[in-house]
């Protein structure tokens, strides 16, 4: 890959982690709606502290350069607006990498963007500590590919660049399945922990365990109808094993959706639950537990959007 600038649009925890790691290898520019300090600190999973100057730009004041790649690292619900704000500025052919959870913006932006669109799914863990400080909480793995399996060379080159920068990555030809698998895990865990304000490990106990099992059962039937193979190829048992494995591995964590709720932010319910319910409807399947969670999360989102009552 030529060493032209990688734009990273969405300087949250993941965006800043990617920018920080890539910066020693390729030119990077962080693009956001508001200015952030140019000197950024990264706390590594090993507990080391690294300080680095990162080039920044405001989304409404972009420099006149043509990026080699645009990484979109906003939350899922911000991705399409962030892309729309940039699209007119980009010549045809600039590759876009979508780092969002769920399966909502990926098919839409793959249609709309005038260049190759890679989707990424990652288990890298990061959280923001301050405007100038991000913690890389745990090493993970990233898979990259286009939804239609094209542009394998581009995916391989980008995976190499990320790997060399300390973010192990692999080009795959089944990213659609991998995105749905992550979505399945998120759908079985996140709405419950967000609504009941519990850590992931508490799902193992009553009264939550049967609620997780019901969600897994609904997800398994929907994804079987969608032709998304469970991990290990093992039907509903494959989904159960995957979800409970993740609950175990993240037992002491507060899931991203709970963190969003606690911080008063919009959650990613539309990107995670709505695609499952749309698939259920396409296949004539009932999914009452998923529907109940989506309704509850939509009510919360509507309340967030309401102006405070005058008093
Ligand atoms: O990805 C996650 C999240 O926090 O969003 C896990 C911990 C796997 C739960 O779905």
Short mmCIF file of C-alpha atoms and ligand atoms in Angstrom, two decimals:
data_model
loop_
_atom_site.label_atom_id
_atom_site.label_comp_id
_atom_site.label_asym_id
_atom_site.label_seq_id
_atom_site.Cartn_x
_atom_site.Cartn_y
_atom_site.Cartn_z
CA UNK A 1 0.00 0.00 0.00
CA UNK A 2 1.43 3.46 -0.93
CA UNK A 3 2.27 5.63 2.08
CA UNK A 4 -0.38 8.30 1.44
CA UNK A 5 -2.48 9.50 4.34
CA UNK A 6 -5.03 7.31 6.08
CA UNK A 7 -7.95 9.41 7.27
CA UNK A 8 -9.60 8.13 10.43
CA UNK A 9 -13.02 9.66 10.71
CA UNK A 10 -14.51 9.41 14.20
CA UNK A 11 -11.90 9.99 16.91
CA UNK A 12 -13.52 7.87 19.63
CA UNK A 13 -11.63 5.10 21.40
CA UNK A 14 -11.30 2.78 18.39
CA UNK A 15 -10.49 5.61 15.96
CA UNK A 16 -7.77 7.01 18.18
CA UNK A 17 -6.35 3.52 18.82
CA UNK A 18 -6.12 2.86 15.06
CA UNK A 19 -4.61 6.31 14.42
CA UNK A 20 -2.06 5.85 17.18
CA UNK A 21 -0.97 2.40 16.05
CA UNK A 22 -0.88 3.27 12.33
CA UNK A 23 0.96 6.55 12.89
CA UNK A 24 4.42 4.99 13.11
CA UNK A 25 3.88 3.21 9.79
CA UNK A 26 1.82 5.42 7.46
CA UNK A 27 0.77 9.08 7.56
CA UNK A 28 -2.55 9.44 9.42
CA UNK A 29 -5.05 12.22 10.02
CA UNK A 30 -7.82 12.08 12.60
CA UNK A 31 -11.02 13.73 11.42
CA UNK A 32 -13.71 14.75 13.88
CA UNK A 33 -16.50 17.23 14.44
CA UNK A 34 -14.69 19.05 17.24
CA UNK A 35 -10.99 19.80 17.75
CA UNK A 36 -8.99 17.44 19.99
CA UNK A 37 -5.50 17.99 21.42
CA UNK A 38 -2.87 17.08 18.82
CA UNK A 39 -0.71 15.38 21.46
CA UNK A 40 -2.40 12.12 22.38
CA UNK A 41 -1.49 9.54 25.02
CA UNK A 42 -2.09 5.81 24.59
CA UNK A 43 -1.99 3.46 27.58
CA UNK A 44 -1.08 0.03 26.22
CA UNK A 45 -2.54 -3.30 27.48
CA UNK A 46 0.87 -3.86 29.11
CA UNK A 47 0.43 -0.62 31.09
CA UNK A 48 3.01 1.46 29.17
CA UNK A 49 2.23 5.07 28.34
CA UNK A 50 3.04 6.42 24.89
CA UNK A 51 2.68 10.00 23.76
CA UNK A 52 2.42 10.95 20.11
CA UNK A 53 1.49 13.97 17.99
CA UNK A 54 -1.38 13.09 15.66
CA UNK A 55 -2.46 15.26 12.71
CA UNK A 56 -6.07 16.39 13.17
CA UNK A 57 -8.68 18.00 10.96
CA UNK A 58 -12.22 19.16 11.54
CA UNK A 59 -14.75 17.46 9.28
CA UNK A 60 -15.90 20.89 8.04
CA UNK A 61 -12.34 22.12 7.35
CA UNK A 62 -10.58 19.27 5.57
CA UNK A 63 -7.16 19.83 4.00
CA UNK A 64 -6.91 19.63 0.19
CA UNK A 65 -5.28 16.17 0.16
CA UNK A 66 -6.61 12.93 -1.29
CA UNK A 67 -6.51 10.18 1.33
CA UNK A 68 -5.17 6.73 0.50
CA UNK A 69 -7.90 5.16 2.65
CA UNK A 70 -10.78 6.50 4.74
CA UNK A 71 -11.45 4.55 7.95
CA UNK A 72 -14.91 5.31 9.33
CA UNK A 73 -14.77 4.66 13.07
CA UNK A 74 -17.91 6.46 14.29
CA UNK A 75 -20.62 4.65 16.23
CA UNK A 76 -22.92 2.71 13.88
CA UNK A 77 -25.67 5.36 14.01
CA UNK A 78 -23.21 8.12 13.02
CA UNK A 79 -21.59 6.37 10.07
CA UNK A 80 -23.92 7.36 7.24
CA UNK A 81 -24.01 11.05 8.23
CA UNK A 82 -20.20 11.10 8.59
CA UNK A 83 -19.87 9.52 5.15
CA UNK A 84 -22.36 11.97 3.61
CA UNK A 85 -20.37 14.89 4.99
CA UNK A 86 -17.20 13.63 3.29
CA UNK A 87 -18.43 11.96 0.13
CA UNK A 88 -18.56 15.06 -2.08
CA UNK A 89 -14.94 15.81 -1.09
CA UNK A 90 -13.61 12.43 -2.22
CA UNK A 91 -12.71 11.52 -5.79
CA UNK A 92 -14.03 8.20 -7.11
CA UNK A 93 -12.05 5.14 -6.07
CA UNK A 94 -10.89 6.07 -2.55
CA UNK A 95 -11.27 2.91 -0.40
CA UNK A 96 -13.55 3.13 2.62
CA UNK A 97 -13.18 0.88 5.68
CA UNK A 98 -16.25 0.49 7.91
CA UNK A 99 -15.43 -0.39 11.53
CA UNK A 100 -19.02 -0.34 12.84
CA UNK A 101 -20.90 -2.93 14.87
CA UNK A 102 -24.13 -4.45 13.60
CA UNK A 103 -25.28 -4.88 10.04
CA UNK A 104 -27.00 -1.62 9.08
CA UNK A 105 -24.67 0.92 7.51
CA UNK A 106 -22.47 -1.76 5.87
CA UNK A 107 -24.82 -2.85 3.04
CA UNK A 108 -26.06 0.72 2.50
CA UNK A 109 -22.61 2.33 2.30
CA UNK A 110 -21.29 -0.56 0.18
CA UNK A 111 -23.94 0.50 -2.38
CA UNK A 112 -23.49 4.25 -1.99
CA UNK A 113 -19.73 4.82 -1.74
CA UNK A 114 -17.96 5.47 -5.05
CA UNK A 115 -15.01 3.16 -4.39
CA UNK A 116 -14.17 -0.16 -2.69
CA UNK A 117 -15.83 -0.67 0.71
CA UNK A 118 -14.16 -2.99 3.20
CA UNK A 119 -15.99 -3.97 6.38
CA UNK A 120 -14.00 -4.68 9.51
CA UNK A 121 -14.93 -6.56 12.65
CA UNK A 122 -12.53 -6.36 15.54
CA UNK A 123 -12.09 -7.63 19.08
CA UNK A 124 -9.55 -4.89 19.95
CA UNK A 125 -10.67 -3.30 23.22
CA UNK A 126 -10.23 0.42 23.84
CA UNK A 127 -11.82 3.14 25.91
CA UNK A 128 -11.49 6.90 26.11
CA UNK A 129 -10.10 8.33 29.32
CA UNK A 130 -9.94 11.99 28.29
CA UNK A 131 -9.77 14.16 25.16
CA UNK A 132 -6.04 13.47 25.02
CA UNK A 133 -5.88 9.94 26.47
CA UNK A 134 -7.05 6.52 25.29
CA UNK A 135 -6.55 3.12 26.87
CA UNK A 136 -5.89 0.10 24.67
CA UNK A 137 -7.54 -2.28 27.12
CA UNK A 138 -6.84 -5.59 25.41
CA UNK A 139 -5.25 -7.00 22.26
CA UNK A 140 -7.64 -8.51 19.75
CA UNK A 141 -7.95 -9.57 16.15
CA UNK A 142 -9.47 -7.86 13.13
CA UNK A 143 -11.09 -9.40 10.04
CA UNK A 144 -11.50 -7.38 6.85
CA UNK A 145 -13.29 -7.92 3.57
CA UNK A 146 -15.90 -6.60 1.16
CA UNK A 147 -19.48 -7.84 1.42
CA UNK A 148 -19.30 -9.30 -2.10
CA UNK A 149 -15.84 -10.84 -1.64
CA UNK A 150 -14.16 -8.55 -4.24
CA UNK A 151 -11.00 -6.43 -3.68
CA UNK A 152 -9.14 -9.26 -1.96
CA UNK A 153 -5.77 -7.62 -2.77
CA UNK A 154 -6.79 -4.38 -1.10
CA UNK A 155 -8.03 -6.25 1.99
CA UNK A 156 -4.76 -8.21 2.15
CA UNK A 157 -2.63 -5.06 1.81
CA UNK A 158 -4.58 -3.24 4.49
CA UNK A 159 -4.49 -6.27 6.80
CA UNK A 160 -0.70 -6.28 6.39
CA UNK A 161 -0.46 -2.57 7.23
CA UNK A 162 -2.62 -3.00 10.34
CA UNK A 163 -0.72 -6.09 11.46
CA UNK A 164 2.64 -4.34 11.04
CA UNK A 165 1.25 -1.50 13.17
CA UNK A 166 0.40 -3.86 16.03
CA UNK A 167 -3.26 -4.52 15.23
CA UNK A 168 -3.25 -8.13 13.96
CA UNK A 169 -5.61 -8.34 10.98
CA UNK A 170 -6.63 -10.87 8.36
CA UNK A 171 -8.34 -10.52 4.98
CA UNK A 172 -11.37 -12.81 4.68
CA UNK A 173 -13.93 -13.60 1.99
CA UNK A 174 -16.80 -14.16 4.45
CA UNK A 175 -16.97 -10.85 6.31
CA UNK A 176 -20.80 -10.86 6.02
CA UNK A 177 -20.98 -14.02 8.16
CA UNK A 178 -18.47 -12.61 10.64
CA UNK A 179 -20.40 -9.35 11.00
CA UNK A 180 -23.63 -11.29 11.65
CA UNK A 181 -21.86 -13.48 14.21
CA UNK A 182 -20.65 -10.48 16.17
CA UNK A 183 -24.12 -8.97 15.86
CA UNK A 184 -25.61 -12.23 17.24
CA UNK A 185 -23.39 -12.03 20.32
CA UNK A 186 -24.14 -8.34 20.80
CA UNK A 187 -27.91 -8.98 20.46
CA UNK A 188 -27.88 -11.71 23.13
CA UNK A 189 -25.81 -9.70 25.62
CA UNK A 190 -26.02 -5.95 25.13
CA UNK A 191 -29.73 -5.05 25.42
CA UNK A 192 -30.08 -7.10 28.62
CA UNK A 193 -27.00 -5.70 30.35
CA UNK A 194 -27.90 -2.18 29.20
CA UNK A 195 -31.50 -2.37 30.43
CA UNK A 196 -30.69 -3.99 33.76
CA UNK A 197 -27.39 -2.11 34.31
CA UNK A 198 -25.41 -5.27 35.06
CA UNK A 199 -21.94 -6.53 34.19
CA UNK A 200 -21.74 -9.24 31.50
CA UNK A 201 -20.95 -12.00 34.02
CA UNK A 202 -24.24 -11.44 35.87
CA UNK A 203 -26.02 -12.88 32.83
CA UNK A 204 -24.88 -16.34 34.01
CA UNK A 205 -27.19 -16.13 37.02
CA UNK A 206 -30.93 -15.99 37.57
CA UNK A 207 -33.06 -14.19 36.59
CA UNK A 208 -30.99 -13.31 33.51
CA UNK A 209 -29.75 -16.70 32.25
CA UNK A 210 -33.12 -17.83 30.82
CA UNK A 211 -33.55 -14.40 29.19
CA UNK A 212 -30.22 -14.85 27.37
CA UNK A 213 -31.26 -18.38 26.32
CA UNK A 214 -34.50 -17.04 24.82
CA UNK A 215 -32.62 -14.39 22.86
CA UNK A 216 -30.14 -16.99 21.59
CA UNK A 217 -33.02 -19.22 20.45
CA UNK A 218 -34.62 -16.35 18.49
CA UNK A 219 -31.30 -15.26 16.96
CA UNK A 220 -30.42 -18.86 15.97
CA UNK A 221 -33.69 -19.36 14.06
CA UNK A 222 -33.43 -16.01 12.27
CA UNK A 223 -29.80 -16.52 11.26
CA UNK A 224 -30.49 -20.06 10.05
CA UNK A 225 -33.17 -18.60 7.76
CA UNK A 226 -30.67 -15.93 6.59
CA UNK A 227 -28.13 -18.65 5.75
CA UNK A 228 -25.61 -17.41 8.36
CA UNK A 229 -23.74 -20.48 9.60
CA UNK A 230 -23.23 -20.74 13.36
CA UNK A 231 -19.66 -21.03 14.62
CA UNK A 232 -18.55 -24.66 14.55
CA UNK A 233 -21.50 -25.36 12.25
CA UNK A 234 -23.47 -26.61 15.26
CA UNK A 235 -26.96 -25.06 14.95
CA UNK A 236 -28.40 -23.43 18.08
CA UNK A 237 -25.76 -25.14 20.25
CA UNK A 238 -23.04 -23.35 18.23
CA UNK A 239 -24.65 -19.97 19.02
CA UNK A 240 -25.07 -20.92 22.70
CA UNK A 241 -21.41 -21.86 22.99
CA UNK A 242 -20.27 -18.66 21.31
CA UNK A 243 -22.45 -16.37 23.46
CA UNK A 244 -21.60 -18.06 26.78
CA UNK A 245 -17.91 -18.10 25.85
CA UNK A 246 -18.01 -14.32 25.33
CA UNK A 247 -19.98 -13.81 28.58
CA UNK A 248 -17.31 -15.82 30.42
CA UNK A 249 -14.40 -14.00 28.77
CA UNK A 250 -15.93 -10.55 29.45
CA UNK A 251 -17.57 -11.36 32.81
CA UNK A 252 -16.24 -8.33 34.63
CA UNK A 253 -16.85 -5.90 31.72
CA UNK A 254 -19.54 -3.33 31.25
CA UNK A 255 -20.64 -3.88 27.62
CA UNK A 256 -20.51 -0.96 25.20
CA UNK A 257 -24.30 -0.53 25.22
CA UNK A 258 -24.36 -0.25 29.02
CA UNK A 259 -21.52 2.29 28.87
CA UNK A 260 -23.57 4.32 26.38
CA UNK A 261 -26.64 4.17 28.63
CA UNK A 262 -24.63 5.22 31.71
CA UNK A 263 -23.12 8.13 29.77
CA UNK A 264 -26.54 9.26 28.48
CA UNK A 265 -25.61 8.52 24.86
CA UNK A 266 -27.60 6.94 22.05
CA UNK A 267 -27.03 3.17 21.93
CA UNK A 268 -26.36 1.00 18.86
CA UNK A 269 -29.74 -0.78 19.15
CA UNK A 270 -30.81 0.10 15.60
CA UNK A 271 -27.66 -1.42 14.06
CA UNK A 272 -27.84 -4.57 16.19
CA UNK A 273 -31.51 -5.40 16.76
CA UNK A 274 -33.27 -3.83 13.76
CA UNK A 275 -31.42 -5.94 11.11
CA UNK A 276 -32.37 -9.12 13.01
CA UNK A 277 -36.01 -8.07 13.22
CA UNK A 278 -36.03 -7.08 9.54
CA UNK A 279 -34.66 -10.54 8.70
CA UNK A 280 -37.28 -12.16 10.97
CA UNK A 281 -40.01 -10.29 9.11
CA UNK A 282 -38.61 -11.28 5.69
CA UNK A 283 -38.74 -14.93 6.73
CA UNK A 284 -42.10 -14.74 8.55
CA UNK A 285 -40.54 -15.52 11.96
CA UNK A 286 -41.67 -14.25 15.35
CA UNK A 287 -39.00 -12.72 17.61
CA UNK A 288 -40.91 -11.32 20.62
CA UNK A 289 -37.91 -10.93 22.97
CA UNK A 290 -35.78 -9.11 20.38
CA UNK A 291 -38.79 -6.95 19.49
CA UNK A 292 -39.40 -6.09 23.14
CA UNK A 293 -35.77 -4.96 23.56
CA UNK A 294 -35.86 -2.87 20.39
CA UNK A 295 -39.08 -1.17 21.51
CA UNK A 296 -37.61 -0.41 24.94
CA UNK A 297 -34.37 0.96 23.48
CA UNK A 298 -36.31 3.08 20.96
CA UNK A 299 -38.40 4.56 23.76
CA UNK A 300 -35.22 5.45 25.63
CA UNK A 301 -33.72 7.01 22.48
CA UNK A 302 -36.88 9.06 21.93
CA UNK A 303 -36.75 10.30 25.53
CA UNK A 304 -33.09 11.31 25.04
CA UNK A 305 -34.05 13.30 21.95
CA UNK A 306 -36.86 15.17 23.73
CA UNK A 307 -36.07 18.68 24.90
CA UNK A 308 -36.16 18.97 28.72
CA UNK A 309 -39.60 19.95 30.00
CA UNK A 310 -39.88 23.66 30.85
CA UNK A 311 -40.60 24.30 34.51
O1 LIG B 1 -18.81 -6.49 22.06
C1 LIG B 1 -19.21 -6.39 23.17
C2 LIG B 1 -19.66 -5.04 23.59
O2 LIG B 1 -19.37 -4.62 24.69
O3 LIG B 1 -20.30 -4.37 22.76
C3 LIG B 1 -19.35 -7.58 24.07
C4 LIG B 1 -18.59 -7.43 25.35
C5 LIG B 1 -18.83 -8.78 23.34
C6 LIG B 1 -20.78 -7.81 24.44
O4 LIG B 1 -21.62 -7.95 23.40
#
